[in-house]
Backbone as CSV, one residue per row, in Angstrom:
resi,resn,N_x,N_y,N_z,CA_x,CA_y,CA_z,C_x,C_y,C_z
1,UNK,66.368,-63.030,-92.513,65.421,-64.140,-92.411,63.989,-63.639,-92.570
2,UNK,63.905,-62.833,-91.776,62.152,-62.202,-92.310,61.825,-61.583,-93.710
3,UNK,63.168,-61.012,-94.111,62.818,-60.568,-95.564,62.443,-62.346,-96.112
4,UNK,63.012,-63.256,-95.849,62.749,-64.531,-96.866,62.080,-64.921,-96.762
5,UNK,60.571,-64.663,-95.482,59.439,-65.081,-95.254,58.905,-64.376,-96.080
6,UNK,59.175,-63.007,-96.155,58.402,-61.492,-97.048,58.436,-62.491,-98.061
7,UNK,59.151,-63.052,-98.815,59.405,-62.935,-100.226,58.711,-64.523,-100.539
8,UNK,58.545,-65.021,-99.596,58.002,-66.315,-99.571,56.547,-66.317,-99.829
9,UNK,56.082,-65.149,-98.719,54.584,-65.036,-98.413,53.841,-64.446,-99.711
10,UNK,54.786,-63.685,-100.576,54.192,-62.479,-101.842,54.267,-63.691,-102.906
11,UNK,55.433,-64.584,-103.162,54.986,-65.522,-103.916,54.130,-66.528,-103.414
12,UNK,53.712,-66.803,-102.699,52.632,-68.006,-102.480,51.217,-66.910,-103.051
13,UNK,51.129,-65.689,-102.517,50.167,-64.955,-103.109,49.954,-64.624,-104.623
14,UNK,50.647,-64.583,-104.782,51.172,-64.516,-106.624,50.344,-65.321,-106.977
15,UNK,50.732,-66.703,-106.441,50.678,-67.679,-107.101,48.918,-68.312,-107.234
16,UNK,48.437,-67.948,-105.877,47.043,-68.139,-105.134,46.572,-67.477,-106.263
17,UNK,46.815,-65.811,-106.750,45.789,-64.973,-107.641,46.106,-65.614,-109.405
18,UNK,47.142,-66.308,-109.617,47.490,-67.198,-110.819,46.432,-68.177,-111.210
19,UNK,46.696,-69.256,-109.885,45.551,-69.906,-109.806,44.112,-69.853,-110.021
20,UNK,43.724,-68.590,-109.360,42.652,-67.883,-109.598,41.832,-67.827,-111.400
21,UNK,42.629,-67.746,-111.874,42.496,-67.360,-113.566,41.747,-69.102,-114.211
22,UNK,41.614,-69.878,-112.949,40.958,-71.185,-113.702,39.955,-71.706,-112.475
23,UNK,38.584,-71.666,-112.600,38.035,-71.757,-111.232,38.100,-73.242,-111.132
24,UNK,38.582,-74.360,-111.526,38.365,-75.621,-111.171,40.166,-75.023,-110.067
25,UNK,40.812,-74.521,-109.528,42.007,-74.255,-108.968,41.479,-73.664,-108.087
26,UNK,40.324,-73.268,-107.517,40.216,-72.600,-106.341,40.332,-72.661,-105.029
27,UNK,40.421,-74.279,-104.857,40.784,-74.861,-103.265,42.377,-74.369,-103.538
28,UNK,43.154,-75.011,-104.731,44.482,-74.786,-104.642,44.924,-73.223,-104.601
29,UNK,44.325,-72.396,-104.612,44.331,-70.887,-104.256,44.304,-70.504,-102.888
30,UNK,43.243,-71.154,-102.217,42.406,-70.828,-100.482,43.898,-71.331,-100.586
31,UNK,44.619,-72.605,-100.391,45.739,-73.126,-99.988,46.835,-72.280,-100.124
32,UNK,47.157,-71.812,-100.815,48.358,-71.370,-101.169,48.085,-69.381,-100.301
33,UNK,47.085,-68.896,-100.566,46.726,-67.719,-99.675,46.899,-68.356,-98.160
34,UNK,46.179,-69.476,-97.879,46.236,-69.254,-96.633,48.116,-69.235,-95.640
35,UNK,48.668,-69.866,-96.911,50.266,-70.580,-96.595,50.884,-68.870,-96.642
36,UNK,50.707,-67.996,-97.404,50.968,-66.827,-97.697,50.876,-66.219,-96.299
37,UNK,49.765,-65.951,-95.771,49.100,-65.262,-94.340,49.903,-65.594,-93.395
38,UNK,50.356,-67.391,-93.424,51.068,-68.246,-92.266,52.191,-67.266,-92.264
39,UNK,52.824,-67.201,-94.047,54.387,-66.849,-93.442,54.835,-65.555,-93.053
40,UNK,53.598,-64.555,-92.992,53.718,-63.512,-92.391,54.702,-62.833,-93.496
41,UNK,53.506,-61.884,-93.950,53.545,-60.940,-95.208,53.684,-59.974,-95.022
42,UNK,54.664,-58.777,-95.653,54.735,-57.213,-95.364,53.395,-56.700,-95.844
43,UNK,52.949,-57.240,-96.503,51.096,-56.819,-97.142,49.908,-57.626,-96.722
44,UNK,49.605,-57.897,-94.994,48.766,-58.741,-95.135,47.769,-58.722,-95.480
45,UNK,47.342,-57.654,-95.330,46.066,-56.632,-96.255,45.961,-57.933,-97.698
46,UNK,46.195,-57.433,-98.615,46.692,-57.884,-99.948,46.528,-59.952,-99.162
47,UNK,47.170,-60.305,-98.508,46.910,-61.526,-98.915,45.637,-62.113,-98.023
48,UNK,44.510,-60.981,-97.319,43.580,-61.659,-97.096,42.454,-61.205,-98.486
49,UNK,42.483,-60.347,-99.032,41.982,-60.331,-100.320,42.135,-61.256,-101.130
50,UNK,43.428,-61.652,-101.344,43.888,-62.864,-101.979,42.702,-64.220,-101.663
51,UNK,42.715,-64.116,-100.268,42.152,-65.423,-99.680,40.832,-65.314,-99.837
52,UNK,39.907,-63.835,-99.814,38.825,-63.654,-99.818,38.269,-63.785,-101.451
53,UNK,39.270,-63.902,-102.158,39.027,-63.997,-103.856,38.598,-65.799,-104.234
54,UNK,39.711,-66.322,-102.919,39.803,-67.406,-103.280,37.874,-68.347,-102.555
55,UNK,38.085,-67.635,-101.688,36.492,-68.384,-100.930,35.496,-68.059,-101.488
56,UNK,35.754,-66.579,-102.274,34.401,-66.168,-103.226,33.965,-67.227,-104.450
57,UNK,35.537,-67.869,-104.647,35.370,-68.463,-106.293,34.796,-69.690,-105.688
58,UNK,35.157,-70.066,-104.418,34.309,-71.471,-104.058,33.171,-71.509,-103.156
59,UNK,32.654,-70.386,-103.399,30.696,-70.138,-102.751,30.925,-69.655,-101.463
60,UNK,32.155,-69.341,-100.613,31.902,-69.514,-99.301,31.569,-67.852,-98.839
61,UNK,30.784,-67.095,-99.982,31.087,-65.696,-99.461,30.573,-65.096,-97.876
62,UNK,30.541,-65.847,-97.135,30.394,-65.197,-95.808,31.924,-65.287,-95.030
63,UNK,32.884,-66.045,-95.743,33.968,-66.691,-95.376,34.974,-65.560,-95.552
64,UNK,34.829,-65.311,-97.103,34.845,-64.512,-98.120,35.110,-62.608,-97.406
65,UNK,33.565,-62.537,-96.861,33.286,-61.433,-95.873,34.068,-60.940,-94.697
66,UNK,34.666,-62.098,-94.269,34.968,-61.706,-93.144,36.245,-61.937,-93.514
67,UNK,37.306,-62.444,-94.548,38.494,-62.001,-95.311,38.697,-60.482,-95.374
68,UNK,37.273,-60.521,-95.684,38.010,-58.601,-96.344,37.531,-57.829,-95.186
69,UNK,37.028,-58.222,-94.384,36.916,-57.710,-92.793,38.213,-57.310,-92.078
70,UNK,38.917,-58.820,-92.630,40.491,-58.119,-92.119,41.455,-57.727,-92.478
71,UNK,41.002,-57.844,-94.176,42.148,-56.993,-95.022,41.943,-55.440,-94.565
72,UNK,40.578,-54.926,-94.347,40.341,-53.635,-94.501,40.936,-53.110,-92.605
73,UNK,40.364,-53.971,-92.133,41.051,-53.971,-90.496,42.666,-53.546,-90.461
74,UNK,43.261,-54.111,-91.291,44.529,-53.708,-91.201,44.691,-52.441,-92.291
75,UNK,43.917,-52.565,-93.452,44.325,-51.182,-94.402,43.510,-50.830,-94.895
76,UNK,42.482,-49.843,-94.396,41.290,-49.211,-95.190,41.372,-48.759,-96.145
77,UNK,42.521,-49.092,-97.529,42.885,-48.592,-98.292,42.240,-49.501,-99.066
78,UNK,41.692,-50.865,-98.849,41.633,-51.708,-99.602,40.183,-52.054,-99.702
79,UNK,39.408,-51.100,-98.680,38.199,-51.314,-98.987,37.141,-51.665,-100.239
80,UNK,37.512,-50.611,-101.156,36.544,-50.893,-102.344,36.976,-51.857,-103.073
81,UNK,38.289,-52.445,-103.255,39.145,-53.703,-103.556,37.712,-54.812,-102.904
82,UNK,37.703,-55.112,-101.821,36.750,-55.958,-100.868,35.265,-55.978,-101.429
83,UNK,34.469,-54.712,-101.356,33.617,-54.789,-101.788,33.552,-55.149,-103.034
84,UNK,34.216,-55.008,-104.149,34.359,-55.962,-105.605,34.403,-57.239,-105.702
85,UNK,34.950,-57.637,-104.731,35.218,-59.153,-104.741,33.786,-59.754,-104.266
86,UNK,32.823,-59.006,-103.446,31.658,-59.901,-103.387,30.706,-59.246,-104.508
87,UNK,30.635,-58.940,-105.212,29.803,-58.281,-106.127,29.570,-59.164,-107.204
């Protein structure tokens, strides 16, 4: 059962950074990242980037900021990932 959340949560993320590729889709991105986060992801790292991609494309970069506050909180691996996204 948790693997089917895993696999749930990586496609809703998929799908959030898909979305991404057309900025009139960017609420439908925040949505679909945030549904990703809910179902509890083996990468949550990865899907607050996701989410922080998605608040960047719709102005909210302080929102944005504190996304990759907790992607990097959980995996300092993803730092310079974060800092790109507000740049």
């Amino acid at each position: 059962r948790a693997r089917a959340h895993s696999l749930r949560a990586e496609g809703r993320r998929l799908y959030a950074e898909a979305l991404l590729r057309e900025p009139a889709d960017a609420a439908a991105a925040l949505a679909q990242a945030e549904l990703a986060l809910a179902a509890e992801p083996e990468q949550p790292a990865a899907a607050h980037l996701t989410r922080a991609r998605a608040l960047r494309a719709l102005g909210r970069r302080r929102d944005a900021a504190r996304a990759i506050d907790a992607a990097v909180a959980l995996d300092a691996s993803v730092a310079d990932q974060g800092r790109a996204i507000l740049r």
